[in-house]
Structure formats: C-alpha cells, structure tokens
Coordinates of C-alpha atoms and ligand atoms in Angstrom, one line a residue:
X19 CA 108.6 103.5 139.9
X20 CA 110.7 100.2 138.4
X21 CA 112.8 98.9 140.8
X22 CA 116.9 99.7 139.6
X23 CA 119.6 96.9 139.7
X24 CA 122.8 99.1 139.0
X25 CA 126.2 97.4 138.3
X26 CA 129.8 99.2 138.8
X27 CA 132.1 98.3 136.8
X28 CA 135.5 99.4 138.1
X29 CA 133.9 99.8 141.9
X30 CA 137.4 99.1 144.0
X31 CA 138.9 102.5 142.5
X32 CA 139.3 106.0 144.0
X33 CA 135.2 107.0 142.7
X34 CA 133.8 103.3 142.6
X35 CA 135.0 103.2 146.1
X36 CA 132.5 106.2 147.4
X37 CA 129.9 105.8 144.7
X38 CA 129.0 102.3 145.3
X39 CA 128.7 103.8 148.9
X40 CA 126.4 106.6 147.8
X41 CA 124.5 104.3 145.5
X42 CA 123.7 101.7 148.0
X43 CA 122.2 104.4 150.8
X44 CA 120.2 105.7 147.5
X45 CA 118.6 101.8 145.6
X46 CA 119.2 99.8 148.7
X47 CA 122.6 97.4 148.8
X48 CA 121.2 94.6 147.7
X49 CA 120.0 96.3 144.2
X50 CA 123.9 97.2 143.2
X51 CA 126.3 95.5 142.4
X52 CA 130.1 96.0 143.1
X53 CA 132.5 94.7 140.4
X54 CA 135.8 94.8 139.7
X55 CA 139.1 93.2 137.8
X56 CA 140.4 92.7 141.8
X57 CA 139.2 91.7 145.0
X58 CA 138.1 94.3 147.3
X59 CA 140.0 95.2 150.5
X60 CA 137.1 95.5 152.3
X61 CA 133.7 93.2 152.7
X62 CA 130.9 94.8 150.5
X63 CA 127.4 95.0 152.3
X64 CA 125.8 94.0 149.3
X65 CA 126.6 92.0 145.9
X66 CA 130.3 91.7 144.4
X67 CA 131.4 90.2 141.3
X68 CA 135.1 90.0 139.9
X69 CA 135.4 90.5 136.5
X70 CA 137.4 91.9 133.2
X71 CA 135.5 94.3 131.6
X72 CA 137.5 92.9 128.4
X73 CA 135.2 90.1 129.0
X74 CA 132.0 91.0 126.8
X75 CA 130.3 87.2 127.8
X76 CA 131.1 87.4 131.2
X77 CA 129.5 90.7 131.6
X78 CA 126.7 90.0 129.5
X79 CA 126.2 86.8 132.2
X80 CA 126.5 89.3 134.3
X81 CA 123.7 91.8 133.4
X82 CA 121.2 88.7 132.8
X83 CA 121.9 87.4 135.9
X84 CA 120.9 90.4 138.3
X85 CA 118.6 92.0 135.8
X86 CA 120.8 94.6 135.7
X87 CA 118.9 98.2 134.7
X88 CA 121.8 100.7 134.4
X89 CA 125.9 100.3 134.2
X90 CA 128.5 102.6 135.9
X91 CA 131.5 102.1 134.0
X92 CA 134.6 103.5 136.0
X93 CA 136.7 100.7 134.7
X94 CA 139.7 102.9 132.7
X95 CA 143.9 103.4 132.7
X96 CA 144.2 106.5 134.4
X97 CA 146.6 109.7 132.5
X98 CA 150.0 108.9 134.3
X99 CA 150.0 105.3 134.2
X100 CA 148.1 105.0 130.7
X101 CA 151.6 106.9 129.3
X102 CA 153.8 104.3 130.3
X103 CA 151.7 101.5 128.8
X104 CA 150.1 102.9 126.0
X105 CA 148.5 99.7 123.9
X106 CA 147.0 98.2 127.2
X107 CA 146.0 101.9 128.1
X108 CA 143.8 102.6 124.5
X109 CA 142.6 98.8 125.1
X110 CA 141.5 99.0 128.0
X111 CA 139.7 102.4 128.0
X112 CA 138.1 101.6 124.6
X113 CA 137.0 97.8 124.1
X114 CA 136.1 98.5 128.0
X115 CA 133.4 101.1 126.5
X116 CA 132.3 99.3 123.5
X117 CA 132.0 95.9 125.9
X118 CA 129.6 97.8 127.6
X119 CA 127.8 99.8 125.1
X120 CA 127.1 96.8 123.2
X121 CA 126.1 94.8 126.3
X122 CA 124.0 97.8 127.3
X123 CA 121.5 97.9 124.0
X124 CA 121.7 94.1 123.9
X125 CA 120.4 93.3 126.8
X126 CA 118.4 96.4 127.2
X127 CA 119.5 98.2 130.2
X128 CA 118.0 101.5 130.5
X129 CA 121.1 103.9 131.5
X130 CA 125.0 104.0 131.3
X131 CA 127.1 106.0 133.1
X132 CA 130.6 106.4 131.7
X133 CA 133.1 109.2 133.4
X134 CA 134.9 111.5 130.5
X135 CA 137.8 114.0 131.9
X136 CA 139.5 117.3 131.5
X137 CA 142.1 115.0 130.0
X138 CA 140.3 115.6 126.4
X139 CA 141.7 118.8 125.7
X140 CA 144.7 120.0 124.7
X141 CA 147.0 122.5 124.3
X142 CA 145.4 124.3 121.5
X143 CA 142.1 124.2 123.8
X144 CA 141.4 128.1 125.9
X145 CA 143.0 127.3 129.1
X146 CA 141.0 129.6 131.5
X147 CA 137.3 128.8 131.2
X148 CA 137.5 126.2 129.0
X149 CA 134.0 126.0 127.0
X150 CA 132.0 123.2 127.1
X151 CA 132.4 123.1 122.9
X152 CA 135.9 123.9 121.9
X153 CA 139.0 123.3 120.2
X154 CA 140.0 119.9 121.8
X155 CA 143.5 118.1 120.6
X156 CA 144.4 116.0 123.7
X157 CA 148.1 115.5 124.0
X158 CA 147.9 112.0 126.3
X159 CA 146.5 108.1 125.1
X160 CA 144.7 109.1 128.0
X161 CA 143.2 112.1 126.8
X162 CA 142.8 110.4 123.3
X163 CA 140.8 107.8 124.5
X164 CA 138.5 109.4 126.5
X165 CA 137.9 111.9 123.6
X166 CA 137.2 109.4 121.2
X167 CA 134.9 107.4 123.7
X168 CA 132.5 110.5 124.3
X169 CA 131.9 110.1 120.7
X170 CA 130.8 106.7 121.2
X171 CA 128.7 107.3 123.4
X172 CA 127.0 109.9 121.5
X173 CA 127.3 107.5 118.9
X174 CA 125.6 104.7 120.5
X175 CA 123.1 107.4 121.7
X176 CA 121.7 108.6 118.4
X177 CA 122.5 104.9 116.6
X178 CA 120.4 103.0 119.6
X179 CA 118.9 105.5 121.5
X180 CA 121.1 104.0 124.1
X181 CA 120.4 106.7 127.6
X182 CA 123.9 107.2 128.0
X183 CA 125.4 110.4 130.3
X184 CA 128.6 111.4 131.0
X185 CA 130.7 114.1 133.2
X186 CA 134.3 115.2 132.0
X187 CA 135.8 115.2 135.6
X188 CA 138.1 117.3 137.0
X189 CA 141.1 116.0 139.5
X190 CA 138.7 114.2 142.0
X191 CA 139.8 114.8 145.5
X192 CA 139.0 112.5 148.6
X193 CA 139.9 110.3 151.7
X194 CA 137.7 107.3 151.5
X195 CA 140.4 106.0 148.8
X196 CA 143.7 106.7 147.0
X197 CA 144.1 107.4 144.0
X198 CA 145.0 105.3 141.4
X199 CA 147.3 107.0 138.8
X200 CA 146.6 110.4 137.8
X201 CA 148.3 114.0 137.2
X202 CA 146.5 115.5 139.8
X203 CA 146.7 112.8 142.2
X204 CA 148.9 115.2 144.0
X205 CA 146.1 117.1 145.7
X206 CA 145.6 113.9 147.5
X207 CA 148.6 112.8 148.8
X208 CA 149.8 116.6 149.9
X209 CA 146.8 115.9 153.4
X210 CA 148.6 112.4 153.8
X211 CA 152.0 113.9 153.7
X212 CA 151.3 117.1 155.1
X213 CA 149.5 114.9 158.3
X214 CA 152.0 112.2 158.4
X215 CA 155.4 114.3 157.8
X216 CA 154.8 117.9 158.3
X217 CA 156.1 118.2 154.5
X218 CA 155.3 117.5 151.3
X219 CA 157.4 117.0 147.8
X220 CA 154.9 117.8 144.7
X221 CA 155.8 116.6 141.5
X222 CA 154.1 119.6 139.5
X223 CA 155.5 123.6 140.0
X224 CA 153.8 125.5 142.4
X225 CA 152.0 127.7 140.0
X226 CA 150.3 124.9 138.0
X227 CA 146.6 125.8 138.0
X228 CA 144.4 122.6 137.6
X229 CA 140.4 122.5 138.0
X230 CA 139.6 120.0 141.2
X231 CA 136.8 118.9 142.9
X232 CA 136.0 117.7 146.2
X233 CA 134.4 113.8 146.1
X234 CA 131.6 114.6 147.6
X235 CA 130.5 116.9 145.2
X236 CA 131.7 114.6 142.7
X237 CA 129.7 111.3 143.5
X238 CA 126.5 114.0 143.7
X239 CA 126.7 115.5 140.7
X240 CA 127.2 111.7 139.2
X241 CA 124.1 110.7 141.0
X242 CA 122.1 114.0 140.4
X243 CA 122.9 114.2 136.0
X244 CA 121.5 110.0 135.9
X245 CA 118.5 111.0 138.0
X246 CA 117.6 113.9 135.7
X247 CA 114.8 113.5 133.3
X248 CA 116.3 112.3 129.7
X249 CA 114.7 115.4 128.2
X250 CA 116.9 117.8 130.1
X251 CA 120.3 115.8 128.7
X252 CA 120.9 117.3 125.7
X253 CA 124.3 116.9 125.5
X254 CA 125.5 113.3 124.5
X255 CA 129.3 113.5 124.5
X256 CA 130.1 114.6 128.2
X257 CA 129.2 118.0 130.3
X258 CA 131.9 119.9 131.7
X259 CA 132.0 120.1 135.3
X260 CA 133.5 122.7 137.7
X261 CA 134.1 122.3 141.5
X262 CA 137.0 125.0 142.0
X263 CA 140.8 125.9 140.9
X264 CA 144.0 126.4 142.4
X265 CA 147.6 125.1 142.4
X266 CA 150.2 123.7 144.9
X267 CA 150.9 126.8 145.8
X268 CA 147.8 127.9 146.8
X269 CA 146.9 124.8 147.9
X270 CA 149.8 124.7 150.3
X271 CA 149.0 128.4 151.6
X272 CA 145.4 126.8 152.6
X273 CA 147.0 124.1 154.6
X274 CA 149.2 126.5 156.0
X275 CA 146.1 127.9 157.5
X276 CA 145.1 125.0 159.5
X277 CA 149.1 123.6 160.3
X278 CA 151.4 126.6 159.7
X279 CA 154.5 124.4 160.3
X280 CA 153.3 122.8 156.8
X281 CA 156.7 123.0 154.1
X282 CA 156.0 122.0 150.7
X283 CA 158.7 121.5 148.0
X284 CA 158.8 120.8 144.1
X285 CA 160.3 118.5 141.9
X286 CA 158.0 118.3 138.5
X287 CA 158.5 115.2 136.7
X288 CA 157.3 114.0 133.0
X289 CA 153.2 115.0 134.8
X290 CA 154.0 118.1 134.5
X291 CA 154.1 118.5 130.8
X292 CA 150.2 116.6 131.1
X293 CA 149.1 119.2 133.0
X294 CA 150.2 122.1 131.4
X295 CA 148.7 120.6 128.2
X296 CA 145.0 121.4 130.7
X297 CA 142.5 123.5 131.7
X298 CA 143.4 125.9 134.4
X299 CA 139.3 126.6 135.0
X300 CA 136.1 125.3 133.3
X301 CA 133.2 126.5 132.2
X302 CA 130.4 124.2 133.6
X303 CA 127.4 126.9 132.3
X304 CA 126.2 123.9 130.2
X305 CA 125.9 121.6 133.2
X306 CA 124.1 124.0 135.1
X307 CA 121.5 125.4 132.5
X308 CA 120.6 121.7 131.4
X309 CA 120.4 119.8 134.6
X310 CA 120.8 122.4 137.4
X311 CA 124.2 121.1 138.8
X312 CA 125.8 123.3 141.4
X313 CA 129.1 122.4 143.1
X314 CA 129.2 123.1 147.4
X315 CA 132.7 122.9 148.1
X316 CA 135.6 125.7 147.4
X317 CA 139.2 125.4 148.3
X318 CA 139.1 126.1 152.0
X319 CA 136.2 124.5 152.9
X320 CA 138.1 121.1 150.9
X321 CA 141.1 121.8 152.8
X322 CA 139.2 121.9 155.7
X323 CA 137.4 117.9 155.1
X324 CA 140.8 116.6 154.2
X325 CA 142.8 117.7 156.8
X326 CA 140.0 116.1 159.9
X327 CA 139.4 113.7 157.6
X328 CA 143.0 112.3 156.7
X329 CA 143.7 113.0 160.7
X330 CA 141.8 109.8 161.6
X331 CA 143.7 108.0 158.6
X332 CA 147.4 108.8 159.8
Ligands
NAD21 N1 140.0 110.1 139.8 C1 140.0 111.2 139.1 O1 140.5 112.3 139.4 C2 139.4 111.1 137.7 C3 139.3 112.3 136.9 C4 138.7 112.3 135.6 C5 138.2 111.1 135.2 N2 138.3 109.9 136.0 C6 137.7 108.7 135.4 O2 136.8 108.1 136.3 C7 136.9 106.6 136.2 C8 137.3 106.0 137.5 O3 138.5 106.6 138.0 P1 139.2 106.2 139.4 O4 140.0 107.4 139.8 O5 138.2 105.6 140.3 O6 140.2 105.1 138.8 P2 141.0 104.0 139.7 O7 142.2 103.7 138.9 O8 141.1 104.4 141.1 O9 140.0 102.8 139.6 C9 139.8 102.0 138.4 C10 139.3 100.6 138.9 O10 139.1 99.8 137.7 C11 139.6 98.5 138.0 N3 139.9 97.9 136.7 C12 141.1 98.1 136.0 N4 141.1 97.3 134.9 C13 139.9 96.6 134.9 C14 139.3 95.6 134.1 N5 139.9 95.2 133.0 N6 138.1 95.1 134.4 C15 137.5 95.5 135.5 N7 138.0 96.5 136.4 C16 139.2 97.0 136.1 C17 140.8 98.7 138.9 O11 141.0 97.5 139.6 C18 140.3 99.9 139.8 O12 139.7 99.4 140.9 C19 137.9 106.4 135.1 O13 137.3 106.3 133.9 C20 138.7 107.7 135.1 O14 139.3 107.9 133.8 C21 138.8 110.0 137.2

C-alpha cells in the first residue's frame, strides 16, 4: 500500500484536536500534518504548520512540500459565531472549500475530507428522522454555507473525479477540547459546570431535542467512511450520521444519575431559535447500508465518559 501524508487543516479545534490524535496512532505522526490559523496550546508529536486556509499559495506550498496524499478540512465559522459575523462567516466557510478543492485536483491529492452538519436543514425539513434526501432550507449563514459546499464537493467530484467524502455531523460531544462556537455546545459545558459548580444555566429550553454524538464515535466514523473502498461512497454531497438524541432535560436527568445533587436551569437566548430550525433525530440508514457505519455510544453510557472524564479536568 502507498504510504499516506494527511494534512489537517483546522487541527487546534474541538475535532482537529482528537482527530489529529486518532490519525497519528493510525499513519504514524510523522506522516500528518497539524495545521492551523493559530498556534497550538500544546506541542504536537509530529509536523505543525500555521496557516490561513484563505491562503490558496501557501497551502499549495504546503501540499508540495510534504507530498501531501489526502486533506482534512475542519477549518470553518461555527453556527453561533458565524451569525454574528456573517461576511467573514460565508468567506471563510466557502473560499476555505474551494482553496482546498482546487488545491486538491491541482496538485493531485488522492482524498479530501470536508465535515457538512445538521446545520443544512431547515425548518421546512421532517424533524424526527430526518432522511438522508429531503426538503433542506437552512435558516443560518452557517447552515447556508455548509449546504451549498456539499454541492461543491459533489461538484468537484463528478467535474474532477476529485475522491471527496463527507459526514453531516451532529452536536459533537467531548473532553479532550472545548468547543468552539456552536448551538449545541451546551452538551459540553453542562459536565464542566455540573463538575465544577454542582449547577448548570442552559441557554436552550429543557425540551429541545437535538441529535448528538459522542467524539469518539465521531473521529471513527470520520476515519472508518475515508478508509472505505471508493465504490461503496455513492453519495457525494454528505451522509447523515446518527449517534443518539435527547435534550437538556433529559440530559440533566442522566447526570442526575451519577450526581443527584446536580440543578440545571434555563435561560434560551437567540440559539435557541437555531435549534428549533433542526433535526430532533436522523436517519443515518444511508450511512449504514453504504459503508457499514454503526455508532457505540447512547446517552448513558456518554454521560458516563464525560462525567470521569471531565472529573480529572476540574
Ligand atoms: N463541533 C461540532 O459539534 C460540529 C458539528 C457539525 C459540524 N462541525 C464541523 O466540523 C468542522 C470542525 O469543527 P470544530 O468544532 O472542530 O470547530 P472549531 O471552531 O473548534 O475549530 C476550527 C479550527 O479552525 C481554525 N481556523 C479558523 N479559521 C481558520 C483559517 N482561516 N485558516 C486555518 N484555520 C482556521 C481555528 O483556529 C480552529 O482551531 C467545521 O467544519 C464544523 O463546521 C462541527
């Protein structure tokens, strides 16, 4: 088999974080390199490069340089924070993309990895089991952008024959990293709180129902859909992809479980209105026929991880 040179693009962030990790136990550390806009907090144990994805020639330079064979792009403006500055948001989220796309087929490099998200529907879109093919009218710049770049991909896919494959994640849940911006960022911070203060203050309702998924599962099901022969990826925009469902409410209960002193209390702000514009559950049948994905963690045994976890964080 070749030997892969991966590149992340976007590596410091919440999934970068654990997938340049997960990558480097699979390819070895010194065949992937770390890259990011910032400096990383910690000391990589294998290559690091800072750079501006908005930078098409330094990422081409880049690419040449390691003999790079497939891209993670992660680099993006996440849902909450992509509201506030919308330009920089649809800038950054799209000429990101095309910098890469293009750099990809011009310089050859074999895969591409890009992450889509629940964020592309909308609230015409069926809320419970969302289908894998619906109606999708995304609500957020957020949303909008990561709708319109599954199309490029696809685009770039049938255009180049460009090998790209991409997951629309749900609210990505772990304790490696925080998160950096997101409505469902909550389900993060609650173990943190809940650890650290005994309480927690959610700014959603305690009845919103949003898909999750635990990291782990996350960074494997990543690893597992670029791994999978190209035949078996028929689909070219993004696959949905379910871990498990539930709201603060129900999420709270489950603390309440493990630390029965536990009080949580809500204030929704302006997120709330993105996530009652979402899914409450997906339908990842497509996902699971085409590549065999199967998720291993449900609410308690999340709840669970986070809470020894986050323990050794507080
Ligand atoms: N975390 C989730 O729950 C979630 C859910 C759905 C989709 N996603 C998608 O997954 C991807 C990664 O998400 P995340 O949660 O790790 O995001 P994050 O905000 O934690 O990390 C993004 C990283 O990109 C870097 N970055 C920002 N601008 C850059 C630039 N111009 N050039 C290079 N690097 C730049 C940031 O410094 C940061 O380290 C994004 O595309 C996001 O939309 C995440």
């Amino acid at each position: 088999m070749a030997k892969e040179t991966v590149l992340v693009l976007g590596a410091n962030g919440q999934i970068g974080t654990e997938l340049v990790e997960a990558l480097r136990m699979e390819y070895g550390n010194d065949f992937v390199v770390a890259s990011d806009i910032r400096k990383p907090m910690e000391i990589h144990k294998g290559p690091f490069e800072i750079m501006d994805v908005m930078d098409e020639n330094r990422l081409m330079e880049v690419v040449k340089e390691y003999k790079v064979t497939q891209i993670y792009h992660l680099a993006a403006m996440l849902s909450a924070t992509a509201e506030q500055k919308i330009k920089m948001g649809w800038k950054l989220n799209m000429d990101g993309l095309l910098n890469v796309l293009n750099v990809a087929v011009e310089c050859k490099v074999t895969k591409v990895f890009w992450p889509s998200s629940i964020a592309v529907f909308g609230p015409s879109t069926p809320k419970l089991n969302t289908p894998q093919t619906c109606y999708m009218d995304p609500s957020t710049v957020y949303g909008i952008s990561k709708l319109a770049g599954e199309h490029w991909c696809n685009y770039y896919f049938n255009k180049y024959g460009l090998d790209v494959r991409s997951i629309r994640y749900p609210g990505l849940i772990g304790y490696k990293s925080v998160p950096g911006g997101g409505t469902t960022d909550y389900a993060v911070y609650i173990f943190h709180e809940a650890l650290a203060r005994g309480s927690y203050d959610c700014f959603l309702e305690a009845d919103t129902m949003l898909p999750m998924m635990y990291m782990e599962d996350a960074i494997r099901a990543t690893i597992e859909l670029m791994e999978a022969p190209a035949n078996r990826i028929k689909t070219r925009t993004s696959y949905n992809l379910a871990g498990m469902s539930f709201t603060p409410g129900e999420l709270a209960i489950e603390i309440r479980k493990i630390m029965p002193e536990f009080k949580i209390t809500y204030h929704p702000d302006i997120r709330q209105e993105y996530a009652d514009s979402w899914p409450k559950s997906i339908d990842d049948s497509v996902a699971r026929k085409e590549w065999g994905w199967q998720p291993r963690f449900d609410t308690a045994r999340l709840v669970e991880e986070m809470m020894n976890h986050c323990k050794d964080l507080v």
